[in-house]
Amino acid sequence: MAFLPVTREDMNNRGWDELDFLYISGDAYVDHPSFGHAIITRILESEGYRVGIVAQPDWRRDDDFLALGKPRLAVLVSSGVIDSMVNHYTASKKPRSEDSYTPGGKSHRRPDRAVIVYTNKARELFKDVPVIIGGIEASLRRFAHYDYWDDRVRRSILVDSKADLLIYGMGEKPILEIARYLSMGVAVNKIQNVRGTAFLTKKEDMNEKLRQFIDGEEHDMPKKDYIVLPSFEEVSRNKRKYAEAFMTQYSEQDAYNGSTLIQQHGDRFVVQNPPIYPLSEKEMDRIYSLPYERTYHPSYEKEGGVPAIEEVEFSITSHRGCYGGCSFCALNYHQGRIIQRRSQASIINEARKITWLPGFKGYIHDVGGPTANFRNKACKKQESSGVCKKRQCLHPQPCKNLEVDHSEYLELLRKLREIPEIKKVFIRSGIRYDYLMLDKNDDFFAELCEHHVSGQLKVAPEHVVDRVLEKMGKPQRKVYDRFVKKFYEINKKIGKEQYLVPYMISSHPGSDLNAAIELAEYIRDMNYTPQQVQDFYPTPGTLSTCMFYTELDPRTMKRVHVPKTAKEKAMQRALLQFRKKENYKLVYEALKLAHREDLIGYGKKCLIKPLRNSSKDNLAKGKAQRKGIAKIKSKNAGKSRRKNSR
């Protein structure tokens, strides 16, 4: 095995004078299957293409981009594993000080809106070479989208980047098909039929079928083959139109029944072909068996390595996709709702490889995917007909066709535990507790607690107020309460002292101050202070972001309360950490504003004490002191009576 070329010297050592594909990445070069650039470059390599990587080039100069020369077929561009704006800024739009995907954890080694900047630079330097964009940043911005950082609707990233093609979702199939077309000499503007891609075109450059549809001449064409979305101009002016466009996009991200989507931008059209069909088990196995080095490029050693490897080096991806349907998650848009899994043999083989790695101490850090306990498709129907357009598998209630079965996943975990070099297998990628609670067989739950938790299990109820949970696409509070009860019952039974660490989101659409206060009361009763609270972060491609921008629920078109001001967000976040001294003023103000003064005082149910030196405070203190003195006097009097009676 060897890293792919990153210098001319590397190319010379392979006897290459030219690349077929140049991959420009916003992340440092980590040759591990948790990184998109590693998978795409390795799968191209496996088909005989010559691929080189330029990682985190200095966009202010030309030298880095030109280091490997002009590629023969195309330049591939990705901002990295995370959207560059999310990578750079917190939910309060403050610059982040660290970047786990950069050597030494240093921040700002990539530009804001990296895909646009890199693509424009590639266009400038390699004028006649096709530029193809992909990864999360490109994928989620393929249509006109609300941009939180600009606080406005931006055009499709295809318009701003001037890229020739956009690969959305998981790109292995599309990139190989595009590579075959390009190697046969097909012009990139003629590649308009590849699933999992989007492109920008003028009407005169469209294929005949698409042009006929636009011109209204599609007499023999099934009506659902194509859907025209409200244009960029419409959605940028009209929030209701934006919500309508988003809901159509959201409903068409399925290979079996998704239509081709068209959105006009001025005199050009963004065209999204239907998604790729789910990968078979054999195809998944092939991807994860490619010859990855499983670590960062050695040139980063002098800077301290790449911190992101620590989370994934000894972890295993067992599957892709998620049918959980969380409103704030973009997986529906990117990986899809249909589970695509690897075989047990493939996973066990990877586990054995991990045991040979330097630094392995016997612990597999994770075996999972977007949701660890989703190893199977939600129902038989999905195998041939795809997902339902008008309902989710788990929300608002579990579908009657949902197949609940942890037995295959449990069998896999048992086999991994039997490998002599492995001491423990953890599950850290998240358990969907509502699905777990639907399982009438407790074997998986019991073995999860006994073998796969290390003192604490992180779970994501996100909130506890049902009207907020409904907007989040999450189960009702009573489901989480039953899960908590059962978790502690099982741990008591097996003689282990283990705890749940709940993950909460503040300021999600639908959450007002009263909901935040109710969540604070729940945290009070748990006797727990969250160390970190995530403010809702509006990112492209999620249903929750659509709610945030439009203040409408696109599923019903009903109004939604959205915390938008910095003050309300700060109050909601502070309420979740009401025990912290620095949050006192915000919590006090929030309780007063919500007329919940009953939670300000000295009682067990109070969140905070009254303001110091206030008249009410002195009265309350005096009352408490008098009550305490009375108790002491009563107690002493009782002692005296007992003494005298002797």
XYZ file of C-alpha atoms in Angstrom:
646
model
C 0.000 0.000 0.000
C 1.092 3.601 -0.549
C -0.392 7.060 -0.300
C -1.523 8.633 -3.563
C 0.791 11.291 -5.062
C 0.861 14.686 -3.380
C 4.074 15.932 -5.044
C 5.771 15.732 -8.442
C 8.343 13.447 -6.853
C 5.562 11.017 -5.903
C 4.347 11.050 -9.506
C 7.867 10.452 -10.841
C 8.284 7.499 -8.472
C 5.229 5.927 -10.094
C 6.434 6.766 -13.572
C 3.601 9.220 -14.202
C 4.051 12.378 -16.224
C 0.352 13.320 -16.040
C -2.674 12.723 -13.818
C -6.105 11.638 -15.013
C -7.794 13.282 -12.029
C -6.607 15.987 -9.649
C -8.499 15.946 -6.357
C -8.548 19.244 -4.403
C -9.591 18.786 -0.770
C -10.355 21.237 2.012
C -9.279 18.592 4.540
C -5.770 17.371 5.166
C -5.024 14.130 3.320
C -6.130 11.264 5.544
C -6.252 7.927 3.730
C -9.066 6.414 5.768
C -12.551 5.319 4.612
C -14.188 7.814 6.984
C -12.964 10.563 4.624
C -14.712 11.126 1.293
C -11.528 12.090 -0.536
C -9.956 8.753 0.412
C -12.889 6.702 -0.895
C -13.282 8.597 -4.177
C -9.574 8.608 -5.023
C -9.081 4.957 -4.067
C -12.053 3.755 -6.112
C -10.767 5.684 -9.152
C -7.335 4.187 -8.572
C -8.879 0.693 -8.450
C -10.243 1.262 -11.969
C -6.787 2.146 -13.293
C -7.008 5.955 -13.230
C -4.017 8.043 -12.148
C -5.112 10.241 -9.259
C -3.258 12.846 -7.212
C -4.322 14.912 -4.215
C -3.787 18.578 -3.427
C -4.919 18.979 0.177
C -5.672 22.363 1.748
C -3.987 24.461 -0.971
C -3.261 28.116 -0.284
C -6.056 29.720 -2.308
C -4.233 33.058 -2.397
C -1.463 31.615 -4.576
C -1.305 29.443 -7.681
C 1.642 27.230 -6.751
C -0.200 24.635 -4.662
C -2.864 24.113 -7.319
C -0.238 23.671 -10.036
C 2.007 21.350 -8.021
C 0.839 18.172 -9.794
C 0.243 19.729 -13.185
C -2.807 19.835 -15.408
C -4.945 16.669 -15.216
C -6.040 14.885 -18.370
C -9.711 14.236 -17.515
C -10.968 16.451 -14.682
C -10.402 18.393 -11.480
C -12.437 17.103 -8.528
C -13.235 19.563 -5.719
C -14.552 19.062 -2.175
C -14.453 21.318 0.879
C -13.940 18.242 3.078
C -15.941 16.183 5.547
C -17.665 19.302 6.956
C -19.170 22.334 5.250
C -16.448 25.002 5.343
C -18.745 27.555 6.996
C -19.708 25.107 9.764
C -16.036 24.248 10.068
C -15.137 27.923 10.576
C -18.020 29.329 12.653
C -20.104 28.388 15.672
C -23.906 28.608 15.748
C -23.494 32.156 17.095
C -21.308 32.936 14.037
C -18.131 33.286 16.099
C -14.873 31.978 14.557
C -13.760 28.570 15.788
C -10.244 28.338 17.175
C -9.551 24.749 16.096
C -10.002 22.513 13.065
C -9.698 18.765 13.668
C -9.240 18.112 9.961
C -6.069 20.217 9.695
C -2.532 19.311 10.828
C -2.011 20.359 14.425
C -5.692 21.315 14.682
C -4.952 24.755 13.267
C -7.930 26.747 12.037
C -8.579 28.524 8.736
C -6.351 26.454 6.479
C -9.218 26.512 3.991
C -11.235 29.522 2.783
C -14.841 30.339 3.589
C -17.083 28.732 0.937
C -14.170 26.523 -0.033
C -15.903 24.780 -2.942
C -16.566 28.089 -4.708
C -13.051 29.424 -4.079
C -11.247 26.225 -5.121
C -13.415 25.763 -8.202
C -12.934 29.318 -9.392
C -9.173 28.910 -8.964
C -9.214 25.629 -10.908
C -11.232 27.319 -13.654
C -8.647 30.084 -13.850
C -5.632 27.759 -13.985
C -7.019 24.806 -15.988
C -9.295 26.562 -18.462
C -10.304 23.642 -20.682
C -10.431 20.923 -17.970
C -13.834 19.859 -16.563
C -14.365 20.727 -12.896
C -16.594 18.414 -10.865
C -17.664 19.289 -7.323
C -18.887 16.966 -4.569
C -18.901 16.322 -0.835
C -21.235 17.675 1.814
C -20.851 21.382 0.998
C -21.694 20.942 -2.679
C -24.313 18.252 -2.082
C -26.462 20.285 0.306
C -26.239 23.485 -1.725
C -27.261 22.083 -5.089
C -30.480 24.127 -5.252
C -31.233 27.693 -4.209
C -30.806 27.536 -0.441
C -31.052 29.652 2.688
C -27.586 30.592 3.889
C -27.437 31.252 7.632
C -24.142 33.143 7.481
C -25.371 35.606 4.843
C -28.949 35.446 6.182
C -30.363 35.264 2.685
C -31.202 32.804 -0.059
C -28.173 32.046 -2.192
C -28.124 30.603 -5.677
C -27.218 26.999 -6.386
C -23.538 26.403 -5.779
C -23.330 25.365 -9.426
C -23.979 28.995 -10.391
C -21.488 30.562 -7.985
C -18.731 27.993 -8.471
C -19.082 27.677 -12.279
C -18.523 23.917 -11.941
C -19.444 21.635 -14.840
C -21.034 18.885 -12.747
C -22.080 18.356 -9.138
C -22.103 14.914 -7.531
C -24.507 14.799 -4.602
C -24.816 12.145 -1.938
C -22.353 9.279 -1.868
C -20.311 9.591 -5.030
C -18.708 6.236 -5.842
C -21.107 5.187 -8.602
C -21.447 8.599 -10.265
C -17.701 9.322 -10.367
C -16.926 6.001 -12.068
C -19.658 6.538 -14.656
C -18.466 10.097 -15.323
C -14.857 8.876 -15.561
C -15.865 6.343 -18.220
C -17.651 9.026 -20.263
C -14.704 11.421 -20.027
C -12.164 8.733 -20.927
C -14.247 7.949 -24.032
C -13.995 11.599 -25.083
C -17.550 12.648 -24.240
C -17.724 16.400 -23.576
C -18.631 17.183 -19.983
C -21.601 19.357 -21.000
C -23.084 16.286 -22.707
C -22.999 14.191 -19.541
C -26.567 14.878 -18.441
C -27.978 11.469 -17.582
C -25.895 10.238 -14.625
C -27.870 9.489 -11.473
C -26.654 11.277 -8.362
C -25.554 14.356 -10.309
C -26.793 17.878 -10.962
C -25.752 20.323 -13.652
C -26.410 23.872 -14.834
C -27.512 24.390 -18.405
C -29.192 26.730 -20.829
C -32.278 25.468 -22.612
C -30.518 25.164 -25.964
C -27.874 22.887 -24.406
C -30.343 20.491 -22.772
C -30.921 16.978 -24.043
C -33.955 16.727 -26.297
C -36.275 15.081 -23.781
C -35.611 17.713 -21.115
C -35.955 20.565 -23.585
C -39.309 19.194 -24.771
C -40.543 19.132 -21.198
C -39.475 22.737 -20.567
C -41.201 23.800 -23.796
C -44.374 21.916 -22.873
C -44.020 19.353 -25.665
C -43.795 16.260 -23.467
C -47.000 14.628 -24.800
C -45.778 11.036 -24.465
C -43.766 11.619 -21.302
C -44.983 10.412 -17.894
C -45.957 13.487 -15.901
C -43.847 12.529 -12.882
C -40.575 12.107 -14.775
C -39.781 15.799 -14.290
C -40.794 18.383 -11.698
C -40.220 22.114 -12.090
C -39.492 23.817 -8.775
C -40.203 27.488 -8.044
C -37.295 29.458 -9.491
C -34.432 31.024 -7.564
C -36.060 34.425 -8.113
C -39.340 33.179 -6.630
C -37.896 31.420 -3.578
C -35.615 34.350 -2.756
C -38.617 36.716 -2.658
C -41.371 34.498 -1.276
C -40.873 32.356 1.828
C -43.919 30.234 1.140
C -42.526 29.401 -2.303
C -39.227 28.532 -0.636
C -41.004 26.105 1.710
C -42.885 24.535 -1.204
C -39.675 24.102 -3.204
C -37.856 22.601 -0.235
C -40.612 20.087 0.521
C -40.619 18.897 -3.084
C -36.831 18.466 -3.032
C -37.054 16.673 0.331
C -39.673 14.240 -0.988
C -37.829 13.344 -4.193
C -34.544 12.035 -2.758
C -35.272 8.374 -3.453
C -33.845 6.357 -6.345
C -36.969 4.280 -6.902
C -39.558 7.031 -7.143
C -37.621 10.307 -7.282
C -38.172 12.604 -10.264
C -35.721 14.792 -12.145
C -35.930 18.239 -10.515
C -35.503 21.512 -12.401
C -35.000 24.961 -10.921
C -34.532 28.045 -13.048
C -31.842 30.599 -12.218
C -32.181 33.520 -14.638
C -31.731 32.169 -18.160
C -30.220 28.897 -16.926
C -31.593 25.793 -15.259
C -30.255 23.647 -12.421
C -31.178 20.049 -13.204
C -30.909 17.317 -10.581
C -31.079 13.752 -11.870
C -32.661 11.166 -9.528
C -30.429 9.706 -6.761
C -28.237 6.643 -7.253
C -29.693 3.243 -6.430
C -28.590 1.887 -3.052
C -25.280 0.046 -3.057
C -25.463 -3.716 -2.712
C -23.684 -5.523 0.105
C -21.048 -6.636 -2.398
C -20.492 -3.058 -3.598
C -20.194 -1.798 -0.022
C -17.684 -4.532 0.788
C -15.571 -3.575 -2.200
C -15.412 0.103 -1.172
C -14.230 -0.686 2.359
C -11.705 -3.300 1.217
C -9.686 -0.829 -0.879
C -6.013 -0.433 0.183
C -6.323 2.504 2.580
C -3.306 3.449 4.684
C -5.835 4.192 7.477
C -3.930 7.229 8.738
C -2.835 10.738 7.764
C -0.084 11.489 5.268
C 3.363 11.284 6.928
C 4.192 14.845 5.866
C 1.891 16.044 8.675
C 3.859 14.317 11.409
C 6.055 17.349 12.076
C 2.940 19.445 12.786
C 1.537 16.939 15.251
C -0.637 14.899 12.900
C -4.328 15.366 12.087
C -6.561 15.260 15.209
C -9.617 13.879 13.356
C -7.949 10.488 12.974
C -8.254 9.875 16.712
C -12.044 9.444 16.489
C -12.029 7.043 13.547
C -8.692 5.199 13.476
C -10.032 2.231 15.439
C -13.678 2.562 14.353
C -15.640 0.641 11.716
C -18.404 1.894 9.418
C -20.915 -0.941 9.212
C -23.590 0.724 7.068
C -24.911 3.932 5.496
C -28.269 5.664 5.401
C -30.800 6.488 8.107
C -34.590 6.354 8.264
C -34.755 8.172 11.599
C -36.180 11.291 9.960
C -34.757 13.925 12.340
C -35.724 17.349 10.972
C -32.355 18.940 11.788
C -30.344 16.248 9.994
C -29.306 16.380 6.321
C -28.894 12.620 5.897
C -32.136 12.359 3.925
C -30.534 14.754 1.427
C -27.097 13.144 1.401
C -27.045 9.412 2.219
C -30.757 8.716 1.873
C -33.198 6.775 4.010
C -32.455 3.264 2.719
C -29.890 1.335 4.756
C -26.910 0.001 2.779
C -24.815 -2.386 4.800
C -21.573 -4.289 4.620
C -21.376 -8.020 5.167
C -20.312 -9.383 8.524
C -17.271 -10.978 6.875
C -16.128 -7.593 5.522
C -16.492 -5.929 8.926
C -14.723 -8.735 10.773
C -11.889 -8.632 8.248
C -11.492 -4.877 8.847
C -11.511 -5.461 12.613
C -8.648 -7.946 12.228
C -6.696 -5.378 10.180
C -7.244 -2.802 12.923
C -5.679 -5.137 15.500
C -2.420 -4.973 13.512
C -2.244 -1.175 13.559
C 0.390 0.605 15.663
C -1.188 2.032 18.776
C -4.074 -0.441 18.924
C -4.706 -1.339 22.566
C -7.558 -3.782 22.189
C -10.477 -1.378 21.873
C -12.727 -0.920 18.836
C -14.127 2.566 19.372
C -17.276 2.158 17.277
C -19.151 -0.191 14.963
C -21.995 1.682 13.366
C -23.197 4.318 10.963
C -25.409 7.395 11.149
C -27.500 5.364 13.631
C -25.690 2.345 15.064
C -28.690 0.042 15.525
C -30.115 0.548 12.014
C -28.420 -2.387 10.241
C -31.402 -3.409 8.111
C -33.805 -1.704 5.745
C -36.888 -0.413 7.522
C -39.233 -2.744 5.652
C -39.371 -5.233 2.759
C -41.051 -2.668 0.508
C -37.898 -0.548 0.415
C -35.971 -3.345 -1.301
C -37.950 -2.935 -4.513
C -40.124 0.179 -4.217
C -38.078 2.651 -2.193
C -39.260 4.825 0.678
C -42.666 6.360 1.281
C -42.886 9.966 0.097
C -45.555 11.137 2.497
C -44.571 9.500 5.764
C -41.549 8.668 7.880
C -40.739 5.233 9.265
C -40.705 6.265 12.937
C -42.462 9.615 13.149
C -44.992 10.675 14.347
C -45.659 7.014 15.154
C -43.734 3.905 14.060
C -45.032 2.505 10.775
C -46.896 -0.794 11.084
C -44.590 -2.234 8.385
C -41.398 -1.346 10.288
C -39.295 -4.429 10.953
C -37.713 -4.268 14.389
C -34.873 -6.711 14.798
C -31.459 -6.337 16.442
C -30.468 -9.985 16.117
C -28.121 -9.619 13.111
C -26.330 -6.622 14.653
C -26.033 -8.481 17.938
C -24.603 -11.511 16.133
C -22.001 -9.246 14.484
C -20.991 -7.695 17.802
C -20.625 -11.139 19.397
C -18.312 -12.260 16.585
C -16.183 -9.148 17.009
C -15.929 -9.748 20.759
C -14.618 -13.253 20.056
C -11.516 -11.966 18.231
C -8.693 -12.655 20.734
C -6.899 -9.322 20.233
C -10.055 -7.308 20.940
C -10.788 -6.482 24.579
C -13.897 -4.377 24.085
C -16.158 -3.111 21.303
C -17.835 0.223 21.981
C -20.874 1.714 20.264
C -20.488 5.479 20.021
C -22.241 6.454 16.789
C -25.606 6.732 18.484
C -28.445 4.427 19.444
C -31.957 5.228 18.272
C -33.697 4.519 21.563
C -37.261 4.601 20.210
C -36.398 1.805 17.773
C -34.687 -0.089 20.593
C -37.795 0.203 22.772
C -39.914 -1.337 19.995
C -37.887 -4.551 20.187
C -39.737 -7.114 22.310
C -36.523 -9.084 22.704
C -34.237 -7.512 25.340
C -31.088 -9.431 24.380
C -29.508 -6.549 22.477
C -30.340 -3.993 25.185
C -28.855 -6.238 27.861
C -25.652 -6.932 25.931
C -25.358 -3.266 24.971
C -25.206 -2.385 28.668
C -22.960 -5.293 29.611
C -20.404 -5.202 26.812
C -20.611 -2.041 24.697
C -20.901 0.866 27.134
C -17.973 2.289 29.065
C -19.592 3.915 32.084
C -21.627 6.365 30.026
C -23.947 6.009 27.051
C -24.582 9.094 24.965
C -28.151 9.418 23.735
C -29.988 12.172 21.904
C -33.491 12.945 23.161
C -32.742 16.542 21.933
C -35.685 17.928 23.945
C -38.503 16.755 26.228
C -41.425 18.989 25.237
C -43.691 17.157 22.819
C -44.590 20.157 20.669
C -40.868 20.788 20.080
C -40.106 17.106 19.552
C -42.801 17.038 16.868
C -40.957 19.762 14.947
C -37.706 17.872 15.430
C -39.157 14.639 14.065
C -38.341 12.931 17.360
C -40.441 10.568 19.542
C -42.514 11.849 22.447
C -40.985 12.316 25.877
C -42.734 9.260 27.320
C -40.691 7.032 24.977
C -37.432 8.471 26.296
C -38.658 8.171 29.887
C -39.390 4.459 29.351
C -35.946 3.999 27.816
C -34.229 5.707 30.772
C -36.126 3.531 33.260
C -35.229 0.348 31.412
C -31.570 1.335 31.005
C -31.115 1.712 34.750
C -33.124 -1.447 35.492
C -30.886 -3.508 33.218
C -27.699 -2.020 34.694
C -28.932 -2.758 38.201
C -29.677 -6.322 37.179
C -26.193 -6.878 35.734
C -24.525 -5.091 38.649
C -23.095 -2.128 36.744
C -23.130 1.546 37.644
C -23.511 3.272 34.292
C -25.108 6.542 33.274
C -26.874 8.172 30.372
C -25.490 11.395 28.935
C -28.370 13.113 27.119
C -27.681 15.480 24.238
C -29.967 18.507 24.053
C -30.567 21.214 21.442
C -31.622 24.724 22.403
C -33.525 27.258 20.280
C -34.853 24.767 17.743
C -37.838 26.013 15.698
C -40.955 25.453 17.776
C -39.156 26.031 21.070
C -40.289 29.157 22.916
C -39.170 30.282 26.378
C -41.829 28.165 28.060
C -40.538 25.056 26.300
C -36.965 25.933 27.279
C -38.051 26.375 30.896
C -39.825 23.015 30.853
C -36.611 21.440 29.571
C -34.671 23.199 32.345
C -37.077 21.730 34.918
C -36.477 18.284 33.466
C -32.718 18.794 33.782
C -33.240 20.013 37.364
C -35.135 16.832 38.242
C -32.363 14.728 36.687
C -29.868 16.516 38.943
C -27.702 16.914 35.869
C -25.875 19.877 34.317
C -25.069 19.463 30.612
C -21.420 20.276 30.012
C -22.196 21.325 26.453
C -25.385 22.603 24.868
C -25.803 22.809 21.122
C -27.662 25.846 19.858
C -29.682 24.906 16.800
C -27.450 25.454 13.777
C -29.305 26.177 10.500
C -27.371 24.363 7.782
C -28.445 23.810 4.165
C -30.502 20.752 3.326
C -32.487 20.269 6.537
C -36.176 20.595 7.201
C -35.434 22.505 10.407
C -33.432 25.124 8.476
C -36.405 25.605 6.183
C -38.534 26.230 9.292
C -35.935 28.621 10.667
C -35.884 30.747 7.521
C -39.557 30.688 6.534
C -41.115 30.382 10.025
C -43.381 27.802 8.407
C -43.482 24.046 8.848
C -43.164 22.957 5.192
C -45.055 19.748 5.953
C -48.202 21.645 6.973
C -47.474 25.273 6.014
C -48.475 26.308 9.535
C -46.622 29.064 11.400
C -43.771 28.056 13.708
C -42.208 30.070 16.516
C -38.525 30.517 15.696
C -35.988 31.886 18.220
C -33.983 34.235 16.020
C -32.707 37.069 18.184
C -29.353 36.640 19.878
C -30.997 37.468 23.214
C -33.689 34.783 23.043
C -31.157 32.197 21.884
C -28.831 33.119 24.740
C -31.679 32.805 27.270
C -32.744 29.398 25.971
C -29.172 28.135 26.045
C -28.599 29.536 29.545
C -31.749 27.831 30.857
C -30.247 24.454 29.982
C -27.233 25.309 32.142
C -29.084 27.273 34.803
C -26.713 26.132 37.567
C -23.771 27.997 36.056
C -23.135 31.303 37.820
C -22.351 33.126 34.588
C -25.864 32.303 33.311
C -27.728 33.720 36.314
C -28.810 37.043 34.798
C -30.056 35.485 31.581
C -31.988 32.786 33.448
C -33.481 35.365 35.804
C -34.543 37.530 32.879
C -36.051 34.573 31.021
C -38.082 33.451 34.030
C -39.382 36.968 34.618
C -40.257 37.362 30.938
C -42.169 34.054 30.946
C -43.913 34.948 34.259
C -42.331 31.931 35.955
C -41.260 33.687 39.146
C -42.300 30.507 40.971
C -38.950 29.071 39.856
C -37.013 31.893 41.549
C -36.551 31.197 45.245
C -35.194 28.728 47.791
C -37.503 25.781 47.283
C -36.395 22.441 45.866
C -38.217 23.131 42.617
C -36.628 26.533 42.056
C -34.012 26.942 39.360
C -32.271 29.982 40.835
C -32.284 32.062 44.007
C -33.670 35.614 44.029
C -31.459 38.565 43.190
C -29.229 39.563 46.077
C -30.281 42.449 48.346
C -33.772 42.638 46.830
C -36.639 43.227 49.245
C -38.240 39.960 48.169
C -34.946 38.204 48.722
C -34.648 39.566 52.254
C -38.249 38.631 53.025
C -37.693 35.116 51.682
C -34.442 34.767 53.593
C -36.117 36.042 56.768
C -38.986 33.622 56.341
C -36.555 30.739 55.756
C -34.479 31.761 58.775
C -37.560 32.030 61.008
C -38.734 28.654 59.777
C -35.296 27.178 60.501
C -35.163 28.737 63.987
C -38.640 27.401 64.732
C -37.542 23.891 63.692
C -34.445 24.089 65.909
C -36.504 25.319 68.887
C -39.032 22.556 68.344
C -36.261 19.980 68.110
C -34.570 21.252 71.296
C -37.879 21.337 73.118
C -38.447 17.711 72.173
C -35.018 16.748 73.478
C -35.714 18.584 76.743
C -39.044 16.796 77.226
C -37.439 13.386 76.616
C -34.635 14.234 79.064
C -37.078 15.337 81.761
C -39.221 12.256 81.270
C -36.220 10.094 82.121
